[in-house]
Tab-separated table of C-alpha atoms in Angstrom:
chain	number	residue	atom	x	y	z
A	10	MET	CA	-16.384	12.083	-0.622
A	11	ILE	CA	-16.951	8.514	0.532
A	12	PRO	CA	-18.631	8.524	3.978
A	13	THR	CA	-16.889	6.931	6.945
A	14	TYR	CA	-18.126	3.580	8.214
A	15	GLN	CA	-19.809	5.378	11.130
A	16	GLU	CA	-21.688	7.682	8.766
A	17	LEU	CA	-22.893	4.586	6.926
A	18	MET	CA	-24.413	2.902	9.991
A	19	THR	CA	-27.793	4.630	9.754
A	20	PRO	CA	-28.210	4.114	5.978
A	21	VAL	CA	-27.330	0.423	6.369
A	22	LEU	CA	-29.733	-0.024	9.292
A	23	LYS	CA	-32.550	1.691	7.384
A	24	LYS	CA	-32.162	-0.773	4.517
A	25	ALA	CA	-32.978	-3.590	6.944
A	26	ALA	CA	-35.988	-1.811	8.450
A	27	ASN	CA	-38.519	-3.743	6.352
A	28	GLY	CA	-37.106	-7.235	6.773
A	29	GLU	CA	-34.225	-9.463	5.743
A	30	VAL	CA	-31.838	-7.927	3.227
A	31	LYS	CA	-28.828	-9.107	1.260
A	32	LEU	CA	-25.562	-7.312	1.991
A	33	SER	CA	-24.537	-7.032	-1.662
A	34	LYS	CA	-27.888	-5.403	-2.462
A	35	VAL	CA	-27.453	-3.001	0.457
A	36	VAL	CA	-24.024	-2.041	-0.900
A	37	ASP	CA	-25.545	-1.278	-4.309
A	38	GLU	CA	-28.529	0.643	-2.932
A	39	VAL	CA	-26.605	2.701	-0.375
A	40	SER	CA	-23.939	3.518	-2.959
A	41	SER	CA	-26.664	4.683	-5.338
A	42	ASP	CA	-28.420	6.755	-2.653
A	43	LEU	CA	-25.177	8.576	-1.872
A	44	ASN	CA	-24.775	9.772	-5.477
A	45	LEU	CA	-21.098	8.873	-5.447
A	46	THR	CA	-18.957	9.664	-8.458
A	47	GLU	CA	-17.721	6.869	-10.706
A	48	GLU	CA	-14.245	7.358	-9.259
A	49	GLU	CA	-15.566	7.003	-5.697
A	50	LEU	CA	-17.638	3.952	-6.609
A	51	THR	CA	-14.652	2.168	-8.124
A	52	GLU	CA	-11.956	3.238	-5.634
A	53	MET	CA	-10.238	0.075	-4.424
A	54	LEU	CA	-8.498	-0.891	-1.210
A	55	PRO	CA	-4.711	-1.330	-1.524
A	56	SER	CA	-5.311	-5.089	-1.695
A	57	ARG	CA	-7.344	-4.519	-4.907
A	58	LYS	CA	-9.841	-7.120	-3.678
A	59	GLN	CA	-12.700	-4.850	-2.613
A	60	THR	CA	-13.969	-1.330	-3.186
A	61	VAL	CA	-13.620	1.188	-0.373
A	62	ILE	CA	-17.359	1.842	-0.214
A	63	ALA	CA	-18.175	-1.895	0.014
A	64	ASN	CA	-15.547	-2.331	2.722
A	65	ARG	CA	-16.921	0.537	4.808
A	66	ILE	CA	-20.507	-0.639	4.431
A	67	GLY	CA	-19.339	-4.088	5.494
A	68	TRP	CA	-17.738	-2.684	8.625
A	69	ALA	CA	-20.831	-0.582	9.392
A	70	LYS	CA	-22.842	-3.816	9.222
A	71	THR	CA	-20.309	-5.583	11.464
A	72	TYR	CA	-20.476	-2.878	14.138
A	73	LEU	CA	-24.281	-2.845	14.050
A	74	SER	CA	-24.284	-6.611	14.416
A	75	LYS	CA	-21.858	-6.574	17.352
A	76	ALA	CA	-24.089	-4.059	19.137
A	77	GLY	CA	-27.177	-6.193	18.518
A	78	LEU	CA	-28.973	-3.741	16.215
A	79	ILE	CA	-29.053	-6.252	13.382
A	80	GLU	CA	-28.933	-10.039	13.267
A	81	VAL	CA	-27.125	-12.118	10.653
A	82	THR	CA	-29.673	-14.630	9.360
A	83	LYS	CA	-27.578	-16.579	6.868
A	84	ARG	CA	-24.586	-16.102	4.626
A	85	GLY	CA	-24.674	-12.568	3.217
A	86	TYR	CA	-28.065	-11.694	4.753
A	87	PHE	CA	-29.193	-9.817	7.857
A	88	LYS	CA	-32.289	-8.291	9.444
A	89	ILE	CA	-33.046	-5.555	11.953
A	90	THR	CA	-33.650	-6.368	15.630
A	91	LYS	CA	-35.812	-4.679	18.267
A	92	LEU	CA	-32.740	-2.698	19.372
A	93	GLY	CA	-32.240	-1.591	15.790
A	94	GLU	CA	-35.855	-0.503	15.444
A	95	ASP	CA	-35.552	1.463	18.680
A	96	ALA	CA	-32.393	3.112	17.390
A	97	LEU	CA	-34.123	4.292	14.219
A	98	SER	CA	-37.176	5.471	16.176
A	99	SER	CA	-34.998	7.503	18.543
A	100	GLY	CA	-33.830	9.731	15.719
A	101	GLN	CA	-30.352	9.819	17.244
A	102	GLU	CA	-27.214	9.651	15.171
A	103	ILE	CA	-26.015	6.056	15.131
A	104	ASN	CA	-22.259	5.880	15.564
A	105	ASN	CA	-19.709	4.308	17.889
A	106	LYS	CA	-20.693	6.649	20.707
A	107	TYR	CA	-24.326	5.543	20.414
A	108	LEU	CA	-23.347	1.862	20.248
A	109	GLN	CA	-21.267	2.121	23.425
A	110	GLN	CA	-24.463	1.900	25.500
A	111	PHE	CA	-24.598	-1.806	24.608
A	112	ASP	CA	-22.463	-4.275	26.567
A	113	ASP	CA	-21.978	-6.584	23.588
A	114	PHE	CA	-20.482	-3.752	21.577
A	115	ASN	CA	-18.144	-2.768	24.405
A	116	ALA	CA	-16.999	-6.372	24.695
A	117	PHE	CA	-16.335	-6.373	20.951
A	118	GLN	CA	-14.149	-3.300	21.344
A	119	GLY	CA	-12.181	-4.972	24.116
A	120	GLN	CA	-13.665	-2.995	26.958
A	121	THR	CA	-16.620	-3.158	29.357
A	122	SER	CA	-18.968	-0.527	30.641
A	123	ALA	CA	-17.402	-0.927	34.083
A	124	ASP	CA	-13.873	-0.504	32.757
A	125	THR	CA	-13.461	3.249	32.426
A	126	GLU	CA	-9.715	3.459	32.934
A	127	VAL	CA	-7.912	4.785	29.870
A	128	ASP	CA	-4.380	3.758	28.995
A	129	THR	CA	-2.886	7.099	27.973
A	130	ALA	CA	0.238	5.366	26.703
A	131	LEU	CA	-1.722	3.927	23.790
A	132	PRO	CA	-2.661	6.041	20.771
A	133	LYS	CA	-6.362	6.788	20.452
A	134	GLU	CA	-8.183	4.903	17.728
A	135	ASP	CA	-9.221	7.057	14.786
A	136	GLU	CA	-12.981	6.633	14.843
A	137	HIS	CA	-13.332	7.740	11.220
A	138	VAL	CA	-11.482	4.820	9.659
A	139	THR	CA	-12.268	1.130	9.585
A	140	PRO	CA	-9.917	-1.363	11.268
A	141	ASP	CA	-8.822	-2.411	7.763
A	142	GLU	CA	-7.877	1.152	6.884
A	143	ALA	CA	-6.186	1.754	10.244
A	144	LEU	CA	-4.095	-1.397	9.819
A	145	ARG	CA	-3.021	-0.480	6.303
A	146	ALA	CA	-2.239	3.099	7.338
A	147	ALA	CA	-0.066	1.831	10.198
A	148	TYR	CA	1.655	-0.621	7.840
A	149	GLN	CA	2.364	2.179	5.370
A	150	LYS	CA	3.706	4.436	8.130
A	151	ILE	CA	6.088	1.709	9.314
A	152	ASN	CA	7.300	1.091	5.765
A	153	ASP	CA	7.774	4.811	5.091
A	154	SER	CA	9.961	5.083	8.183
A	155	LEU	CA	11.906	1.961	7.236
A	156	SER	CA	12.381	3.269	3.705
A	157	THR	CA	13.958	6.443	5.065
A	158	ASP	CA	16.230	4.444	7.367
A	159	LEU	CA	17.308	2.198	4.482
A	160	LEU	CA	18.181	5.131	2.251
A	161	ASN	CA	20.223	6.798	4.986
A	162	ARG	CA	22.187	3.574	5.478
A	163	VAL	CA	22.800	3.124	1.760
A	164	ARG	CA	24.259	6.626	1.523
A	165	THR	CA	26.937	5.716	4.076
A	166	VAL	CA	28.171	2.410	2.605
A	167	THR	CA	31.394	1.965	0.631
A	168	PRO	CA	31.348	2.059	-3.187
A	169	GLN	CA	32.015	-1.693	-3.317
A	170	PHE	CA	29.163	-2.406	-0.901
A	171	PHE	CA	26.886	-0.159	-2.943
A	172	GLU	CA	27.799	-2.090	-6.076
A	173	ASN	CA	27.079	-5.414	-4.374
A	174	LEU	CA	23.779	-4.058	-3.077
A	175	LEU	CA	22.689	-3.097	-6.594
A	176	VAL	CA	23.767	-6.492	-7.906
A	177	GLU	CA	21.610	-8.276	-5.342
A	178	LEU	CA	18.660	-5.974	-5.969
A	179	LEU	CA	18.800	-6.384	-9.751
A	180	VAL	CA	19.077	-10.161	-9.425
A	181	GLU	CA	16.071	-10.233	-7.072
A	182	MET	CA	14.174	-8.169	-9.648
A	183	GLY	CA	14.908	-10.817	-12.271
A	184	TYR	CA	17.857	-9.260	-14.103
A	185	GLY	CA	21.327	-10.695	-14.597
A	186	GLY	CA	20.378	-14.330	-14.141
A	187	SER	CA	22.583	-14.910	-11.090
A	188	GLU	CA	24.628	-12.867	-8.670
A	189	ASP	CA	27.870	-14.147	-10.223
A	190	GLY	CA	26.853	-13.072	-13.712
A	191	ALA	CA	25.532	-9.737	-12.551
A	192	ALA	CA	28.609	-9.101	-10.407
A	193	HIS	CA	30.947	-9.574	-13.346
A	194	ALA	CA	28.868	-7.191	-15.395
A	195	LEU	CA	28.688	-4.459	-12.781
A	196	GLY	CA	32.308	-4.894	-11.852
A	197	LYS	CA	33.419	-3.281	-15.094
A	198	THR	CA	33.061	0.254	-13.790
A	199	GLY	CA	34.087	3.410	-15.574
A	200	ASP	CA	33.653	1.907	-19.055
A	201	ASN	CA	33.159	5.038	-21.192
A	202	GLY	CA	30.544	6.531	-18.889
A	203	VAL	CA	28.798	3.256	-18.087
A	204	ASP	CA	29.098	1.649	-14.649
A	205	GLY	CA	27.786	-1.756	-15.617
A	206	VAL	CA	25.765	-3.917	-17.935
A	207	ILE	CA	23.086	-6.446	-17.050
A	208	ASN	CA	22.164	-9.318	-19.347
A	209	GLN	CA	18.430	-9.832	-19.807
A	210	ASP	CA	18.987	-13.252	-21.347
A	211	PRO	CA	21.553	-16.040	-20.813
A	212	LEU	CA	23.467	-15.187	-24.005
A	213	GLY	CA	23.619	-11.470	-23.352
A	214	VAL	CA	21.814	-10.619	-26.585
A	215	ASP	CA	19.567	-8.113	-24.818
A	216	GLN	CA	21.412	-5.883	-22.379
A	217	ILE	CA	20.640	-2.997	-20.036
A	218	TYR	CA	23.380	-0.524	-19.168
A	219	ILE	CA	23.620	0.917	-15.673
A	220	GLN	CA	24.836	4.215	-14.265
A	221	ALA	CA	24.879	4.466	-10.454
A	222	LYS	CA	25.651	7.476	-8.243
A	223	ARG	CA	25.831	7.205	-4.448
A	224	TYR	CA	25.186	10.857	-3.603
A	225	ALA	CA	24.081	12.637	-0.448
A	226	SER	CA	20.652	14.219	-0.191
A	227	GLY	CA	20.520	17.485	-2.127
A	228	ASN	CA	23.349	16.561	-4.490
A	229	ASN	CA	20.935	15.926	-7.325
A	230	ILE	CA	21.583	14.593	-10.802
A	231	GLY	CA	21.311	17.254	-13.505
A	232	ALA	CA	20.479	17.204	-17.202
A	233	GLY	CA	24.179	17.111	-18.115
A	234	ASP	CA	24.622	13.770	-16.350
A	235	ILE	CA	21.693	12.336	-18.303
A	236	ARG	CA	23.094	13.576	-21.619
A	237	ASP	CA	26.489	12.066	-20.776
A	238	PHE	CA	24.843	8.732	-20.031
A	239	PHE	CA	22.864	8.987	-23.258
A	240	GLY	CA	26.091	9.548	-25.168
A	241	ALA	CA	27.658	6.517	-23.500
A	242	LEU	CA	24.654	4.410	-24.479
A	243	ASN	CA	24.990	5.547	-28.080
A	244	LEU	CA	28.635	4.452	-28.113
A	245	LYS	CA	27.461	1.017	-26.966
A	246	LYS	CA	24.617	1.066	-29.498
A	247	ALA	CA	22.358	0.354	-26.521
A	248	SER	CA	18.614	0.995	-26.461
A	249	LYS	CA	18.039	0.758	-22.705
A	250	GLY	CA	19.621	2.294	-19.650
A	251	ILE	CA	18.977	2.639	-15.926
A	252	PHE	CA	20.308	5.619	-13.980
A	253	ILE	CA	20.299	4.988	-10.230
A	254	THR	CA	21.089	7.580	-7.580
A	255	THR	CA	20.665	7.775	-3.820
A	256	SER	CA	19.789	11.464	-4.164
A	257	ASP	CA	17.296	12.754	-6.745
A	258	PHE	CA	16.983	14.114	-10.268
A	259	THR	CA	16.418	17.754	-11.141
A	260	PRO	CA	13.292	18.582	-13.186
A	261	SER	CA	15.495	19.305	-16.208
A	262	ALA	CA	17.159	15.890	-15.840
A	263	ILE	CA	13.765	14.178	-15.779
A	264	GLN	CA	12.626	16.092	-18.855
A	265	THR	CA	15.879	15.345	-20.679
A	266	ALA	CA	15.430	11.612	-20.054
A	267	LYS	CA	11.907	11.838	-21.495
A	268	ASP	CA	13.029	13.771	-24.558
A	269	LEU	CA	15.890	11.472	-25.560
A	270	GLY	CA	15.158	8.662	-27.986
A	271	THR	CA	16.814	5.978	-25.885
A	272	ARG	CA	14.689	4.627	-23.048
A	273	ILE	CA	16.374	5.687	-19.810
A	274	VAL	CA	14.716	4.695	-16.537
A	275	LEU	CA	15.485	6.985	-13.604
A	276	ILE	CA	15.559	5.538	-10.089
A	277	ASN	CA	16.038	8.086	-7.309
A	278	GLY	CA	16.804	7.392	-3.672
A	279	LYS	CA	13.168	7.156	-2.654
A	280	GLU	CA	12.358	4.671	-5.404
A	281	LEU	CA	15.543	2.700	-4.695
A	282	SER	CA	14.598	2.221	-1.047
A	283	LYS	CA	11.064	1.187	-2.048
A	284	LEU	CA	12.488	-1.445	-4.383
A	285	MET	CA	14.756	-2.688	-1.599
A	286	LEU	CA	11.702	-3.060	0.633
A	287	ARG	CA	9.695	-4.796	-2.059
A	288	TYR	CA	12.429	-7.312	-2.858
A	289	ASN	CA	13.739	-7.737	0.712
A	290	VAL	CA	17.221	-6.381	0.054
A	291	GLY	CA	18.833	-4.866	3.138
A	292	CYS	CA	15.751	-5.628	5.219
A	293	ARG	CA	13.916	-8.688	6.476
A	294	ASP	CA	10.551	-9.727	7.826
A	295	ILE	CA	10.296	-9.718	11.603
A	296	GLU	CA	6.618	-10.538	12.037
A	297	THR	CA	3.711	-11.781	9.957
A	298	LEU	CA	0.119	-10.895	10.753
A	299	HIS	CA	-2.511	-13.220	9.295
A	300	LEU	CA	-5.898	-11.601	8.665
A	301	LYS	CA	-8.686	-14.171	8.799
A	302	ARG	CA	-12.418	-14.302	8.243
A	303	VAL	CA	-15.133	-16.872	8.835
A	304	ASP	CA	-15.000	-19.640	6.212
A	305	GLU	CA	-18.628	-19.645	5.116
A	306	ASP	CA	-18.045	-22.607	2.776
A	307	PHE	CA	-16.941	-24.677	5.785
A	308	PHE	CA	-20.221	-24.078	7.569
A	309	ASP	CA	-22.355	-24.388	4.421
A	310	ASN	CA	-20.951	-27.863	3.823
């Protein structure tokens, strides 16, 4: 298991005990010392821009720096301070609790040693995750809740509204060319077991056939529905189909779709709401948070 950023504070500080060190080298050495598995070493943040272990070591270094236990000497380098040497000599576990004895660290956390009042209305910070991880976890929690709300709303709309919603979603995903073209295609409902057809090219040479079911939760699509759709696709001599439902698919329906020769993509209610979130259909941005960092190139130049 990858250690938390607090568990990495002591290993990071020890690497600086003998003088100036380079952060990237510390990441490599600490990772090696921990005997992490290949999977743990390569596990990425959701942004795919940094490994989890490098991110946590980076935050351990940041917290040590804010408390005054290390000093940043130049871009990507740092060294231990007298406070850091004292911390290692004490033999105490170095974590947030230990760092709270330093005023600079308390100021960094938005509090002072004299300010002991706790706002019980605010959730307590999880001390085992980095601010990056806490932010992403909160973002995911908000989106999960919104996804559920979206799906519940979709299940209550009229059939015509549901059709228009799918048209807009498919157009945003790059199918159908335009809403007018897609609308005409989806408007031909009940055509031998097919609810609509989407053109993948302007001439309609390559087409995807659609089956859509606006069902309540628990009213799941069975294998028979998939076979019926497969039969309809055969009548159209179609090679691709998308089956969309606001409920879910039974295990036998999923297996049937895999076994059939024609490629049939299944989109259940959960996946539908995720796609709506991703392509901003039925939802909109209300706030944008910009995460920034020091522009080292600016100062180097």
